[in-house]
PDB file of C-alpha atoms in Angstrom:
ATOM      1  CA  MET A 147     -14.906 -20.890  79.008  1.00  0.00           C
ATOM      2  CA  ARG A 148     -14.270 -21.450  75.298  1.00  0.00           C
ATOM      3  CA  TYR A 149     -14.058 -24.954  73.936  1.00  0.00           C
ATOM      4  CA  GLN A 150     -11.690 -25.717  71.119  1.00  0.00           C
ATOM      5  CA  PRO A 151     -13.309 -26.940  67.878  1.00  0.00           C
ATOM      6  CA  ARG A 152     -11.346 -30.214  68.041  1.00  0.00           C
ATOM      7  CA  PHE A 153     -12.595 -30.926  71.549  1.00  0.00           C
ATOM      8  CA  LEU A 154     -16.193 -30.287  70.501  1.00  0.00           C
ATOM      9  CA  LEU A 155     -15.804 -32.510  67.446  1.00  0.00           C
ATOM     10  CA  CYS A 156     -14.413 -35.355  69.563  1.00  0.00           C
ATOM     11  CA  PHE A 157     -17.072 -34.858  72.227  1.00  0.00           C
ATOM     12  CA  PHE A 158     -19.968 -35.029  69.758  1.00  0.00           C
ATOM     13  CA  ALA A 159     -18.402 -37.988  67.915  1.00  0.00           C
ATOM     14  CA  ALA A 160     -18.143 -39.890  71.201  1.00  0.00           C
ATOM     15  CA  LEU A 161     -21.709 -38.947  72.098  1.00  0.00           C
ATOM     16  CA  ALA A 162     -22.975 -40.105  68.709  1.00  0.00           C
ATOM     17  CA  SER A 163     -21.208 -43.445  69.104  1.00  0.00           C
ATOM     18  CA  LEU A 164     -23.276 -44.107  72.219  1.00  0.00           C
ATOM     19  CA  PHE A 165     -26.419 -44.046  70.095  1.00  0.00           C
ATOM     20  CA  ALA A 166     -24.993 -45.762  67.016  1.00  0.00           C
ATOM     21  CA  ASP A 167     -26.674 -48.852  65.573  1.00  0.00           C
ATOM     22  CA  ASP A 168     -24.854 -51.916  66.849  1.00  0.00           C
ATOM     23  CA  GLY A 169     -26.260 -54.060  64.045  1.00  0.00           C
ATOM     24  CA  ALA A 170     -28.794 -55.814  66.263  1.00  0.00           C
ATOM     25  CA  ALA A 171     -32.221 -56.125  64.719  1.00  0.00           C
ATOM     26  CA  VAL A 172     -34.887 -54.132  66.482  1.00  0.00           C
ATOM     27  CA  PRO A 173     -38.162 -56.030  66.572  1.00  0.00           C
ATOM     28  CA  VAL A 174     -40.973 -54.278  64.745  1.00  0.00           C
ATOM     29  CA  LEU A 175     -44.188 -54.573  66.675  1.00  0.00           C
ATOM     30  CA  PRO A 176     -47.399 -54.269  64.691  1.00  0.00           C
ATOM     31  CA  LEU A 177     -49.691 -51.511  65.871  1.00  0.00           C
ATOM     32  CA  GLN A 178     -52.884 -52.607  67.518  1.00  0.00           C
ATOM     33  CA  THR A 179     -55.878 -50.435  68.232  1.00  0.00           C
ATOM     34  CA  GLU A 180     -58.913 -50.417  70.489  1.00  0.00           C
ATOM     35  CA  PHE A 181     -62.208 -48.959  69.235  1.00  0.00           C
ATOM     36  CA  ILE A 182     -63.171 -45.984  71.422  1.00  0.00           C
ATOM     37  CA  TYR A 183     -66.213 -44.410  69.791  1.00  0.00           C
ATOM     38  CA  GLU A 184     -68.091 -43.488  66.658  1.00  0.00           C
ATOM     39  CA  ALA A 185     -69.412 -39.936  66.407  1.00  0.00           C
ATOM     40  CA  VAL A 186     -72.041 -38.572  64.072  1.00  0.00           C
ATOM     41  CA  VAL A 187     -71.183 -34.874  63.929  1.00  0.00           C
ATOM     42  CA  SER A 188     -73.534 -32.173  62.623  1.00  0.00           C
ATOM     43  CA  ILE A 189     -71.837 -29.430  60.636  1.00  0.00           C
ATOM     44  CA  ASP A 190     -72.824 -26.212  58.881  1.00  0.00           C
ATOM     45  CA  ALA A 191     -71.751 -25.121  55.424  1.00  0.00           C
ATOM     46  CA  PRO A 192     -68.055 -24.245  55.068  1.00  0.00           C
ATOM     47  CA  VAL A 193     -67.114 -20.587  55.488  1.00  0.00           C
ATOM     48  CA  ASP A 194     -64.509 -19.561  52.913  1.00  0.00           C
ATOM     49  CA  VAL A 195     -61.752 -17.386  54.370  1.00  0.00           C
ATOM     50  CA  GLY A 196     -59.764 -17.126  51.145  1.00  0.00           C
ATOM     51  CA  VAL A 197     -56.181 -17.620  50.087  1.00  0.00           C
ATOM     52  CA  THR A 198     -53.608 -16.825  52.768  1.00  0.00           C
ATOM     53  CA  PRO A 199     -49.823 -17.275  52.808  1.00  0.00           C
ATOM     54  CA  GLN A 200     -50.420 -20.781  54.252  1.00  0.00           C
ATOM     55  CA  GLY A 201     -52.918 -21.813  51.546  1.00  0.00           C
ATOM     56  CA  HIS A 202     -56.650 -21.638  50.873  1.00  0.00           C
ATOM     57  CA  ARG A 203     -58.391 -21.414  54.264  1.00  0.00           C
ATOM     58  CA  ARG A 204     -61.936 -22.263  55.288  1.00  0.00           C
ATOM     59  CA  TYR A 205     -63.676 -23.394  58.427  1.00  0.00           C
ATOM     60  CA  ILE A 206     -66.608 -25.685  59.007  1.00  0.00           C
ATOM     61  CA  PRO A 207     -68.755 -24.887  62.068  1.00  0.00           C
ATOM     62  CA  ILE A 208     -69.520 -27.873  64.296  1.00  0.00           C
ATOM     63  CA  THR A 209     -73.127 -27.619  65.481  1.00  0.00           C
ATOM     64  CA  GLY A 210     -73.645 -30.787  67.538  1.00  0.00           C
ATOM     65  CA  GLY A 211     -73.942 -34.528  67.314  1.00  0.00           C
ATOM     66  CA  THR A 212     -73.598 -37.706  69.338  1.00  0.00           C
ATOM     67  CA  PHE A 213     -70.868 -40.250  70.041  1.00  0.00           C
ATOM     68  CA  ALA A 214     -70.921 -43.735  71.519  1.00  0.00           C
ATOM     69  CA  GLY A 215     -68.487 -46.522  72.254  1.00  0.00           C
ATOM     70  CA  PRO A 216     -67.902 -49.301  74.780  1.00  0.00           C
ATOM     71  CA  ARG A 217     -66.330 -46.999  77.415  1.00  0.00           C
ATOM     72  CA  ILE A 218     -67.647 -43.534  76.586  1.00  0.00           C
ATOM     73  CA  ARG A 219     -70.743 -41.879  75.114  1.00  0.00           C
ATOM     74  CA  GLY A 220     -72.412 -38.493  74.990  1.00  0.00           C
ATOM     75  CA  VAL A 221     -73.005 -35.451  72.801  1.00  0.00           C
ATOM     76  CA  ILE A 222     -70.890 -33.147  70.657  1.00  0.00           C
ATOM     77  CA  LEU A 223     -71.327 -29.590  71.934  1.00  0.00           C
ATOM     78  CA  PRO A 224     -72.047 -26.807  69.437  1.00  0.00           C
ATOM     79  CA  GLY A 225     -69.500 -24.032  69.003  1.00  0.00           C
ATOM     80  CA  GLY A 226     -66.470 -25.853  67.676  1.00  0.00           C
ATOM     81  CA  ALA A 227     -65.044 -25.678  64.177  1.00  0.00           C
ATOM     82  CA  ASP A 228     -62.808 -27.537  61.776  1.00  0.00           C
ATOM     83  CA  TRP A 229     -60.261 -25.065  60.368  1.00  0.00           C
ATOM     84  CA  GLN A 230     -58.946 -26.347  57.065  1.00  0.00           C
ATOM     85  CA  THR A 231     -56.011 -25.329  54.899  1.00  0.00           C
ATOM     86  CA  GLU A 232     -55.879 -26.545  51.320  1.00  0.00           C
ATOM     87  CA  ARG A 233     -52.243 -26.814  50.332  1.00  0.00           C
ATOM     88  CA  PRO A 234     -50.884 -26.231  46.811  1.00  0.00           C
ATOM     89  CA  ASP A 235     -50.458 -30.014  46.390  1.00  0.00           C
ATOM     90  CA  GLY A 236     -54.213 -30.518  46.842  1.00  0.00           C
ATOM     91  CA  VAL A 237     -54.001 -32.054  50.311  1.00  0.00           C
ATOM     92  CA  THR A 238     -56.175 -30.428  52.976  1.00  0.00           C
ATOM     93  CA  GLU A 239     -54.932 -30.082  56.541  1.00  0.00           C
ATOM     94  CA  ALA A 240     -57.813 -30.345  59.012  1.00  0.00           C
ATOM     95  CA  ASP A 241     -57.531 -28.778  62.468  1.00  0.00           C
ATOM     96  CA  ALA A 242     -60.734 -29.193  64.471  1.00  0.00           C
ATOM     97  CA  LEU A 243     -61.264 -27.937  68.010  1.00  0.00           C
ATOM     98  CA  TYR A 244     -64.501 -28.766  69.800  1.00  0.00           C
ATOM     99  CA  SER A 245     -65.917 -30.175  73.032  1.00  0.00           C
ATOM    100  CA  ILE A 246     -67.839 -33.287  73.930  1.00  0.00           C
ATOM    101  CA  ARG A 247     -70.057 -33.854  76.966  1.00  0.00           C
ATOM    102  CA  CYS A 248     -70.032 -37.401  78.280  1.00  0.00           C
ATOM    103  CA  ASP A 249     -73.172 -38.994  79.707  1.00  0.00           C
ATOM    104  CA  ASP A 250     -71.881 -38.383  83.240  1.00  0.00           C
ATOM    105  CA  GLY A 251     -71.645 -34.627  82.524  1.00  0.00           C
ATOM    106  CA  THR A 252     -67.871 -34.477  82.048  1.00  0.00           C
ATOM    107  CA  VAL A 253     -66.812 -32.010  79.350  1.00  0.00           C
ATOM    108  CA  VAL A 254     -63.751 -33.047  77.337  1.00  0.00           C
ATOM    109  CA  ILE A 255     -61.890 -30.851  74.835  1.00  0.00           C
ATOM    110  CA  VAL A 256     -61.055 -32.548  71.527  1.00  0.00           C
ATOM    111  CA  HIS A 257     -58.293 -31.274  69.224  1.00  0.00           C
ATOM    112  CA  ASN A 258     -58.471 -33.361  66.077  1.00  0.00           C
ATOM    113  CA  ARG A 259     -55.827 -32.767  63.392  1.00  0.00           C
ATOM    114  CA  GLY A 260     -55.306 -34.695  60.205  1.00  0.00           C
ATOM    115  CA  LEU A 261     -55.074 -34.897  56.438  1.00  0.00           C
ATOM    116  CA  ILE A 262     -57.671 -35.121  53.699  1.00  0.00           C
ATOM    117  CA  ALA A 263     -56.260 -36.321  50.384  1.00  0.00           C
ATOM    118  CA  ASN A 264     -57.337 -37.838  47.088  1.00  0.00           C
ATOM    119  CA  SER A 265     -60.527 -35.752  46.927  1.00  0.00           C
ATOM    120  CA  GLY A 266     -61.626 -36.999  50.329  1.00  0.00           C
ATOM    121  CA  ALA A 267     -60.918 -40.690  49.742  1.00  0.00           C
ATOM    122  CA  TYR A 268     -58.255 -40.514  52.480  1.00  0.00           C
ATOM    123  CA  MET A 269     -59.286 -38.785  55.715  1.00  0.00           C
ATOM    124  CA  ARG A 270     -57.215 -39.688  58.768  1.00  0.00           C
ATOM    125  CA  THR A 271     -56.734 -37.803  61.996  1.00  0.00           C
ATOM    126  CA  ALA A 272     -54.844 -37.880  65.275  1.00  0.00           C
ATOM    127  CA  PRO A 273     -57.250 -36.657  67.961  1.00  0.00           C
ATOM    128  CA  ARG A 274     -55.930 -35.409  71.305  1.00  0.00           C
ATOM    129  CA  PHE A 275     -58.146 -35.155  74.343  1.00  0.00           C
ATOM    130  CA  GLU A 276     -58.035 -32.838  77.324  1.00  0.00           C
ATOM    131  CA  ALA A 277     -60.142 -34.374  80.074  1.00  0.00           C
ATOM    132  CA  PRO A 278     -60.380 -33.289  83.705  1.00  0.00           C
ATOM    133  CA  GLU A 279     -59.162 -35.613  86.450  1.00  0.00           C
ATOM    134  CA  GLY A 280     -61.658 -38.343  87.164  1.00  0.00           C
ATOM    135  CA  THR A 281     -63.516 -40.948  85.162  1.00  0.00           C
ATOM    136  CA  HIS A 282     -62.245 -39.880  81.744  1.00  0.00           C
ATOM    137  CA  ALA A 283     -58.647 -38.932  82.618  1.00  0.00           C
ATOM    138  CA  TRP A 284     -57.517 -42.052  80.714  1.00  0.00           C
ATOM    139  CA  LEU A 285     -58.113 -40.043  77.523  1.00  0.00           C
ATOM    140  CA  ASN A 286     -55.119 -37.855  78.466  1.00  0.00           C
ATOM    141  CA  LYS A 287     -52.755 -40.815  78.621  1.00  0.00           C
ATOM    142  CA  SER A 288     -52.878 -42.442  75.184  1.00  0.00           C
ATOM    143  CA  GLU A 289     -52.408 -41.747  71.505  1.00  0.00           C
ATOM    144  CA  PHE A 290     -55.443 -41.972  69.252  1.00  0.00           C
ATOM    145  CA  VAL A 291     -56.115 -42.231  65.535  1.00  0.00           C
ATOM    146  CA  GLY A 292     -59.308 -41.535  63.683  1.00  0.00           C
ATOM    147  CA  SER A 293     -61.037 -41.750  60.358  1.00  0.00           C
ATOM    148  CA  ILE A 294     -63.653 -39.456  58.860  1.00  0.00           C
ATOM    149  CA  SER A 295     -66.326 -40.367  56.346  1.00  0.00           C
ATOM    150  CA  GLY A 296     -69.559 -38.928  55.048  1.00  0.00           C
ATOM    151  CA  GLY A 297     -72.459 -39.078  57.459  1.00  0.00           C
ATOM    152  CA  PRO A 298     -75.847 -40.770  57.242  1.00  0.00           C
ATOM    153  CA  LYS A 299     -77.505 -37.567  56.021  1.00  0.00           C
ATOM    154  CA  PRO A 300     -76.437 -34.233  54.517  1.00  0.00           C
ATOM    155  CA  GLY A 301     -74.698 -31.931  56.969  1.00  0.00           C
ATOM    156  CA  THR A 302     -73.127 -34.769  58.962  1.00  0.00           C
ATOM    157  CA  VAL A 303     -69.824 -36.624  59.088  1.00  0.00           C
ATOM    158  CA  VAL A 304     -68.862 -39.802  60.908  1.00  0.00           C
ATOM    159  CA  ILE A 305     -65.671 -39.873  62.980  1.00  0.00           C
ATOM    160  CA  ARG A 306     -64.337 -43.181  64.290  1.00  0.00           C
ATOM    161  CA  VAL A 307     -61.716 -42.988  67.025  1.00  0.00           C
ATOM    162  CA  PHE A 308     -59.299 -45.733  68.072  1.00  0.00           C
ATOM    163  CA  ARG A 309     -56.713 -45.857  70.870  1.00  0.00           C
ATOM    164  CA  VAL A 310     -53.263 -47.053  69.829  1.00  0.00           C
ATOM    165  CA  LEU A 311     -52.256 -49.871  72.178  1.00  0.00           C
TER     166      LEU A 311
END
């Protein structure tokens, strides 16, 4: 069945009117967060991959660490990495994939993506968690934001994670 162009135009115009702004003000709710944990992550020296079509690539091996917060604590497992792409505008896209082991033995996958700008003065991320059913399944059901800063000693960084309420 072929639809005539006029019919399609009228159909989509009617559909769009259903979602049109009726002039009513939509209340803007301020974002609130809940502190989840602070991690001190051990890292190795960056490995330079070189310039690719996407930008200058490198990765930083994640070798361990610890994390602790009011509801969750444990260790950062070795074997992960933060894959970074430095864009032509000087901003670095971070894309870290690693695992944490909670004190109860539960292993949770962390995929932490974000931006590093202004020579590292701005480092914000949006971590996603993949937890098995059970005690830590709540990590699968929320959005999170994070910040990264230099660690207490060379070869470490501090990651603070907050749940968006």
